[in-house]
Structures are given as C-alpha cells and as structure tokens.
PDB file of C-alpha atoms in Angstrom:
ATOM      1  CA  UNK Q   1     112.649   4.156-121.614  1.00  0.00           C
ATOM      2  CA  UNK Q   2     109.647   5.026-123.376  1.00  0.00           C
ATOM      3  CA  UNK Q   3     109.497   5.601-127.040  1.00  0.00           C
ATOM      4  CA  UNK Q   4     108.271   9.270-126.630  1.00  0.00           C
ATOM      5  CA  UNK Q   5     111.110  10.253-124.951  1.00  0.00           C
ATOM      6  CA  UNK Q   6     113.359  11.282-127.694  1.00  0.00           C
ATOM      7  CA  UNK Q   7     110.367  13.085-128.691  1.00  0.00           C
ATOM      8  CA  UNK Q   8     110.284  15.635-125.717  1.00  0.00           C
ATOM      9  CA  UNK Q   9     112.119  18.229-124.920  1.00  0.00           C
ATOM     10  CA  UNK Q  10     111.555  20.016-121.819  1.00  0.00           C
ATOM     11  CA  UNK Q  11     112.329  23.807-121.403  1.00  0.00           C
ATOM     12  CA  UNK Q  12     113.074  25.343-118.238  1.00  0.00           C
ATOM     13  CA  UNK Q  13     111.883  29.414-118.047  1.00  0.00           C
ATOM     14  CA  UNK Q  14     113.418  31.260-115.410  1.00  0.00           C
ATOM     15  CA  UNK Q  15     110.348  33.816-115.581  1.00  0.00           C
ATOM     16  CA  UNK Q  16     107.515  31.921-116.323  1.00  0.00           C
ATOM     17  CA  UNK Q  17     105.768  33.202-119.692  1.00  0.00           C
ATOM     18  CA  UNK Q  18     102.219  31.224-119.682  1.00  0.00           C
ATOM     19  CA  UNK Q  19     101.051  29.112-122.216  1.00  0.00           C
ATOM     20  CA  UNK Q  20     100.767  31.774-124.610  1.00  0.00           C
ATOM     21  CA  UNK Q  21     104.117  33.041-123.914  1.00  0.00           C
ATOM     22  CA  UNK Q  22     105.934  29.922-123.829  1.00  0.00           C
ATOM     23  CA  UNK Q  23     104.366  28.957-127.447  1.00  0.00           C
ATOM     24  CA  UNK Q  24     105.314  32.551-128.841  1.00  0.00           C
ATOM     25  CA  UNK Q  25     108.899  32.076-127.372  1.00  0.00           C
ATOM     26  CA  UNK Q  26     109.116  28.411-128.962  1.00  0.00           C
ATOM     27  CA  UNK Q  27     107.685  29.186-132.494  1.00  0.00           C
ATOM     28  CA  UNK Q  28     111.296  28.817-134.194  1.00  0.00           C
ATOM     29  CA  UNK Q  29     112.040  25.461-132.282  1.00  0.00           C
ATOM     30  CA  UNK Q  30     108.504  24.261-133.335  1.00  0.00           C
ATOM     31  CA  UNK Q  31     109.230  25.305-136.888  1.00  0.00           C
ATOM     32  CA  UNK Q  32     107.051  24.538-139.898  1.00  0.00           C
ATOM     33  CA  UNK Q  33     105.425  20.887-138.774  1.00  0.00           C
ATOM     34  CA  UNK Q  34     102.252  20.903-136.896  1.00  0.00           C
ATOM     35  CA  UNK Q  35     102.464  19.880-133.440  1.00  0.00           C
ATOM     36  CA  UNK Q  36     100.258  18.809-130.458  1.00  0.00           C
ATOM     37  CA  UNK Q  37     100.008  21.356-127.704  1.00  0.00           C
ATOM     38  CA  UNK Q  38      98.431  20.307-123.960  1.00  0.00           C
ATOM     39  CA  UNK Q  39      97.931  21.732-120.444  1.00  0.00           C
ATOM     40  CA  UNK Q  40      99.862  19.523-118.153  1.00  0.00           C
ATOM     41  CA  UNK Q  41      97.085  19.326-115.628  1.00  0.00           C
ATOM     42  CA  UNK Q  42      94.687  17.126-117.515  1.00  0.00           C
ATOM     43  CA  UNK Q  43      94.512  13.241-117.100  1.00  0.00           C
ATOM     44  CA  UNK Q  44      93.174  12.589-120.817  1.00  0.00           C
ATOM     45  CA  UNK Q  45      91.677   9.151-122.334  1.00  0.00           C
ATOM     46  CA  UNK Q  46      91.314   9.231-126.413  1.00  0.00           C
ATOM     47  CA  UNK Q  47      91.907   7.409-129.524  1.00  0.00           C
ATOM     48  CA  UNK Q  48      95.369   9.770-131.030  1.00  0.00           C
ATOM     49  CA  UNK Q  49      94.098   8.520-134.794  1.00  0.00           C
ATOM     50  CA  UNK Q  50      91.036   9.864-134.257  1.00  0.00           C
ATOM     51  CA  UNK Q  51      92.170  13.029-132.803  1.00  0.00           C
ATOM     52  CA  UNK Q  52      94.928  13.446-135.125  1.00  0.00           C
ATOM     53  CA  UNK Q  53      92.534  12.298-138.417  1.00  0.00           C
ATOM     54  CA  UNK Q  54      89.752  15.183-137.551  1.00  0.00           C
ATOM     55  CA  UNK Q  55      92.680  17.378-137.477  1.00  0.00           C
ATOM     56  CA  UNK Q  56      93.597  16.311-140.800  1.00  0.00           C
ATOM     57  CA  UNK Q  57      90.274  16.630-142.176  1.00  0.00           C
ATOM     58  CA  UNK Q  58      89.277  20.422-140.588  1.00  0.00           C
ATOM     59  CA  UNK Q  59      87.628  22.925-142.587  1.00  0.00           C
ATOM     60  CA  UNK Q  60      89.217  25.198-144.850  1.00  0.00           C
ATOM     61  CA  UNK Q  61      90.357  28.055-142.773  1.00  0.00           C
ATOM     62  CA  UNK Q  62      91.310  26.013-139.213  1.00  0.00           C
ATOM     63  CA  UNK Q  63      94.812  27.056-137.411  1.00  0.00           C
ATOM     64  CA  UNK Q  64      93.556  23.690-135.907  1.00  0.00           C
ATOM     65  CA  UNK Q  65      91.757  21.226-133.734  1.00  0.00           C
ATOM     66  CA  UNK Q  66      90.530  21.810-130.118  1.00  0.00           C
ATOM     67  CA  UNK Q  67      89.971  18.400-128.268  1.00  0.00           C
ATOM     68  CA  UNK Q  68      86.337  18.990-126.018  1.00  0.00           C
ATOM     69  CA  UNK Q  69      84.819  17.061-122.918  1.00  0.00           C
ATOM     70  CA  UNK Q  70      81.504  17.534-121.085  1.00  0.00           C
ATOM     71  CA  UNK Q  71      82.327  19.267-117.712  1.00  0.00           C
ATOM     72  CA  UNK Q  72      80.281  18.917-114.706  1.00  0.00           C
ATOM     73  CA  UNK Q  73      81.955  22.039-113.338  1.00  0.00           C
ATOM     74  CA  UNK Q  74      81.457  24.442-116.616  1.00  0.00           C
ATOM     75  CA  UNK Q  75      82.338  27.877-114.251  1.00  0.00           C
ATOM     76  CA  UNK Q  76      85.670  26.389-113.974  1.00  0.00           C
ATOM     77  CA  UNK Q  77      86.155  25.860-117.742  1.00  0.00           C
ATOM     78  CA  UNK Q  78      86.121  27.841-121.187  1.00  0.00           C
ATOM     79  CA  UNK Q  79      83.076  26.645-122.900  1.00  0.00           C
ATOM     80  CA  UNK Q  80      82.778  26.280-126.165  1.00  0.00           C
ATOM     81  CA  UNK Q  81      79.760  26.048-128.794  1.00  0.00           C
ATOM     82  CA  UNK Q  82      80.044  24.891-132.685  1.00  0.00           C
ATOM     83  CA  UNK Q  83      78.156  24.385-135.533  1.00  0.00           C
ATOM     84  CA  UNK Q  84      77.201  21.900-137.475  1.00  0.00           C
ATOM     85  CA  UNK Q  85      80.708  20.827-138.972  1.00  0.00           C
ATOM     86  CA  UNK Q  86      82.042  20.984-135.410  1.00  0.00           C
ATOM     87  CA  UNK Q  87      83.680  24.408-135.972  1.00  0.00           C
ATOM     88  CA  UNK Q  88      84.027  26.997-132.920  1.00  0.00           C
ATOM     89  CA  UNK Q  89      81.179  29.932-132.954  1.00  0.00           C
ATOM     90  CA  UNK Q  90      81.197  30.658-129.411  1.00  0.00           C
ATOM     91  CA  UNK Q  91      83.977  30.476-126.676  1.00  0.00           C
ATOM     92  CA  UNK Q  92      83.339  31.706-122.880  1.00  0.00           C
ATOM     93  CA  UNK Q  93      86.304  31.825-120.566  1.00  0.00           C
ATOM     94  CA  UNK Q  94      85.273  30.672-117.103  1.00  0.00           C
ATOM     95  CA  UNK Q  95      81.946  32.635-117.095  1.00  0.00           C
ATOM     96  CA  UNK Q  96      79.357  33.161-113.584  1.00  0.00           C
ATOM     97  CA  UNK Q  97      76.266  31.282-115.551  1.00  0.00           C
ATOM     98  CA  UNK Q  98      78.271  29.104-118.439  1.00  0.00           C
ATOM     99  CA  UNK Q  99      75.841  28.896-121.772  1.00  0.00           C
ATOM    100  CA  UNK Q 100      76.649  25.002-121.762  1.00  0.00           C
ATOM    101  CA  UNK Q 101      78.841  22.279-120.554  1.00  0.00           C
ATOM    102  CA  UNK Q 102      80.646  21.605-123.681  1.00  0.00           C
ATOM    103  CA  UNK Q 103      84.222  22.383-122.407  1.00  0.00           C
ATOM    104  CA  UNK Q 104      87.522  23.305-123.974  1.00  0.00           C
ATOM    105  CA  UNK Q 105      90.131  20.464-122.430  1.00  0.00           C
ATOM    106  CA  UNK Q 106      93.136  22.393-123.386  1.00  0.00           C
ATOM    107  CA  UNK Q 107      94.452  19.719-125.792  1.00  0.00           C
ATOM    108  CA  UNK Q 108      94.958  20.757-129.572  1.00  0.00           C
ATOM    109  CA  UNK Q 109      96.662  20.177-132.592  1.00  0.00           C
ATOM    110  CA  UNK Q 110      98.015  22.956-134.779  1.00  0.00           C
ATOM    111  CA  UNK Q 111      99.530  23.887-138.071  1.00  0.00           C
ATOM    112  CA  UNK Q 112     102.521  26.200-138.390  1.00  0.00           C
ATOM    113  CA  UNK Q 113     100.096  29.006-138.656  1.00  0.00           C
ATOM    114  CA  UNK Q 114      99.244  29.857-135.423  1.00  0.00           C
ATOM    115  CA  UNK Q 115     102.810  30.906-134.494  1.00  0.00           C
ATOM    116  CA  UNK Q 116     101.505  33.918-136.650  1.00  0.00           C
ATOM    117  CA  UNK Q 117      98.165  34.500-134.762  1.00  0.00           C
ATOM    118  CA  UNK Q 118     100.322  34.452-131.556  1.00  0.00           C
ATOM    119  CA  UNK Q 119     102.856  36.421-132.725  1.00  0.00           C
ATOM    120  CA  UNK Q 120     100.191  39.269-133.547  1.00  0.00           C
ATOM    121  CA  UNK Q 121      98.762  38.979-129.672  1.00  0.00           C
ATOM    122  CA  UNK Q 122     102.199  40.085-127.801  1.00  0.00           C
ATOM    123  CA  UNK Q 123     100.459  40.642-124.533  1.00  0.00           C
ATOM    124  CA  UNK Q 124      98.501  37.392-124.812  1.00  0.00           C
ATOM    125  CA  UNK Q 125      99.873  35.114-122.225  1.00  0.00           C
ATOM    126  CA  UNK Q 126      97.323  32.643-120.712  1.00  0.00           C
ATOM    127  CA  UNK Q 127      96.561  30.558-124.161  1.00  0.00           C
ATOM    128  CA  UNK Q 128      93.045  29.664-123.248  1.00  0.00           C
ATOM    129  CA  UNK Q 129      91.738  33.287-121.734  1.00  0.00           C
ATOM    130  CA  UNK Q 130      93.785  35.384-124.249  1.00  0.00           C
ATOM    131  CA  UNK Q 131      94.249  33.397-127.671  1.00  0.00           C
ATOM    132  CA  UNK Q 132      91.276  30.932-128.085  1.00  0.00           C
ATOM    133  CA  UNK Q 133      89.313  33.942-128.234  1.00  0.00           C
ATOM    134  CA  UNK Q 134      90.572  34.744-131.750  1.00  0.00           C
ATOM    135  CA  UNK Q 135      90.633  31.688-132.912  1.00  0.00           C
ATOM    136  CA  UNK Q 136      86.477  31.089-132.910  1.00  0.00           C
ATOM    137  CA  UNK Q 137      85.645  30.509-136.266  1.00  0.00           C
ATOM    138  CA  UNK Q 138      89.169  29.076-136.536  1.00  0.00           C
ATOM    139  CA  UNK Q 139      89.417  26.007-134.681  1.00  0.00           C
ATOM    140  CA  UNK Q 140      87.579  22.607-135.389  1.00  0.00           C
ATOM    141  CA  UNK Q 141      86.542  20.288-132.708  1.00  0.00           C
ATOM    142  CA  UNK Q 142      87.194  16.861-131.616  1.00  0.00           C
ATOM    143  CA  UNK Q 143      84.902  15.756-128.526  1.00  0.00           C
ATOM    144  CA  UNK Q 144      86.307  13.331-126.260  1.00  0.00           C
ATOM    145  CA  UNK Q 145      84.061  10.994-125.103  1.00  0.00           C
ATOM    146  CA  UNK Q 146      86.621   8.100-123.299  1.00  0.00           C
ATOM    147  CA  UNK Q 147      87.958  10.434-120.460  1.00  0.00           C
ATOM    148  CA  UNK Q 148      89.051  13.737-119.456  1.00  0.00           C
ATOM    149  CA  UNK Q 149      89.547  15.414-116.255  1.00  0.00           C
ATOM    150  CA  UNK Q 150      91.352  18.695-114.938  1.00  0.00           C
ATOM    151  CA  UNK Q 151      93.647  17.660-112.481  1.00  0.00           C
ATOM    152  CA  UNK Q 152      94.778  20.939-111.044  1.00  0.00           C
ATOM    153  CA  UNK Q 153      93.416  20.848-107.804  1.00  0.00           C
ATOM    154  CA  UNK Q 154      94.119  18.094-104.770  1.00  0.00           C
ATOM    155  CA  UNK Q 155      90.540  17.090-105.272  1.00  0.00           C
ATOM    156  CA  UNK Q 156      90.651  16.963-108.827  1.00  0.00           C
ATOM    157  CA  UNK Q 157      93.442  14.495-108.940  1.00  0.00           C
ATOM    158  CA  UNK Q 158      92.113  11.792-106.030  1.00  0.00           C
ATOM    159  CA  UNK Q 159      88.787  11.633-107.979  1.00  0.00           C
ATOM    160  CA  UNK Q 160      91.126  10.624-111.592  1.00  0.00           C
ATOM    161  CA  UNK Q 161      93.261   8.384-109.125  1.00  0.00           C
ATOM    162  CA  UNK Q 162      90.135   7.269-108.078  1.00  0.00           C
ATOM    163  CA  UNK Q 163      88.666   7.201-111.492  1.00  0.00           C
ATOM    164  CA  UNK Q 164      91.213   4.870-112.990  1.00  0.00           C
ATOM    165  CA  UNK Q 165      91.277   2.700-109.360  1.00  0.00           C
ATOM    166  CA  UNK Q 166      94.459   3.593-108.343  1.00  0.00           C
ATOM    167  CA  UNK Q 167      94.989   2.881-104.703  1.00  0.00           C
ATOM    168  CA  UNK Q 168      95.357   6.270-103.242  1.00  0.00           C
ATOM    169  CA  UNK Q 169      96.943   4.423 -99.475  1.00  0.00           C
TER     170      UNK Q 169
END
C-alpha cells in the first residue's frame, strides 16, 4: 500500500456539491492546518518542496498558492496574470479571445483561511469560475514547468498516456 493512503480520505456526496461546495461542506474536517486542494482531472509533474516552499514564503495577505502551466488551449482554461512577486492581478475564466496562455492548473495550497472566503460565497460552487475570482490579489503563484495536462476529455488523456509513453494497446 502506498504511504499516502492513510492520508486520504475519500467522501462520497449523494448530490454532488462542486468543488466549491464540497470544500465549504469539508471546512470542519479540514480544520485549522493548511492543506493541498486539486482537480482530479489533471496528470501533474512538479517538485512538492518547491511547490510547498513558495507556499510558505507568499506575500503577506495570500489565502494561498495557485500552481500555473502554459496551455496551448487557453479558451479551455482560467488564465491568470501576476505581477512581479508572482501574485494574481488578473484571472479570466474560460474567455472567447484569452489575454494569455498562463493557465490556472487547478492545484493549490491553502491556509485555514479560505474556509472563511468560501463560507462568505454560499452560492459559489464551481471553485475555479466562482471563488478564484475573489481571491486575485490573494493568491501567489507557483508555475509548473515539468508537466501538466487536463485530462478531462478522451483526447486529453491518450495524448498524457502518450506523453509519459504508456502503451495505449
């Protein structure tokens, strides 16, 4: 067994609640430690100490750390711009003509706070679409450059089969 697994816990909902709903609905289990939070659809190569060190070291003022990727397909993602310290300014949710390629990956880290943030956004239910949105100016950056790929779609997942030269047959 691997050493994660007493580490996971996996919830079943009967209604599904989205991302947002299922972290408002989980903020007492989660408690008080910060936590990593990712979209199961996402075949993800990084360095954790890295990821988990520029969470450490975010501005004053982060909820937390938003892991980025360049996209080739930026209509299909939220797109993000920062500034110089790698901070969020700008976040577009799956926008006609994208102002970049600089995409969100739907990987983060996060302190306790943003159970509040959530819990102030009771409609919120898709994480991405409804709470990254509040969080610009909030959130700190950490840009994978190893490997990441959505792998929501058929397609999507025989090109990161293919991409890690797995035999598809």
């Amino acid at each position: 067994a691997s050493p994660w697994a007493k580490r996971i816990t996996l919830l079943h909902e009967t209604n599904l609640l989205g991302t947002a709903g299922t972290l408002r609905a989980n903020s007492k289990r989660l408690g008080e430690s910060d936590f990593l939070m990712a979209h199961a659809d996402n075949a993800s190569r990084f360095s954790v100490s890295s990821f988990i060190n520029r969470f450490r070291e975010r501005p004053n003022g982060c909820v937390g750390t938003m892991m980025t990727f360049e996209t080739d397909t930026p209509q299909s993602c939220g797109i993000v711009q920062v500034d110089q310290a790698g901070v969020v300014i700008d976040y577009v949710e799956k926008a006609a003509d994208p102002p970049g390629n600089v995409a969100n990956a739907a990987v983060f880290i996060f302190d306790p706070m943003i159970h509040d943030i959530v819990g102030r956004l009771p409609t919120a239910t898709d994480f991405c679409a409804d709470v990254v949105p509040h969080l610009v100016g909030r959130l700190n950056t950490f840009h994978n450059t190893e490997y990441h790929r959505d792998i929501g779609t058929p397609a999507s997942y025989a090109q990161a089969l293919k991409d890690f030269a797995y035999n598809l047959a």
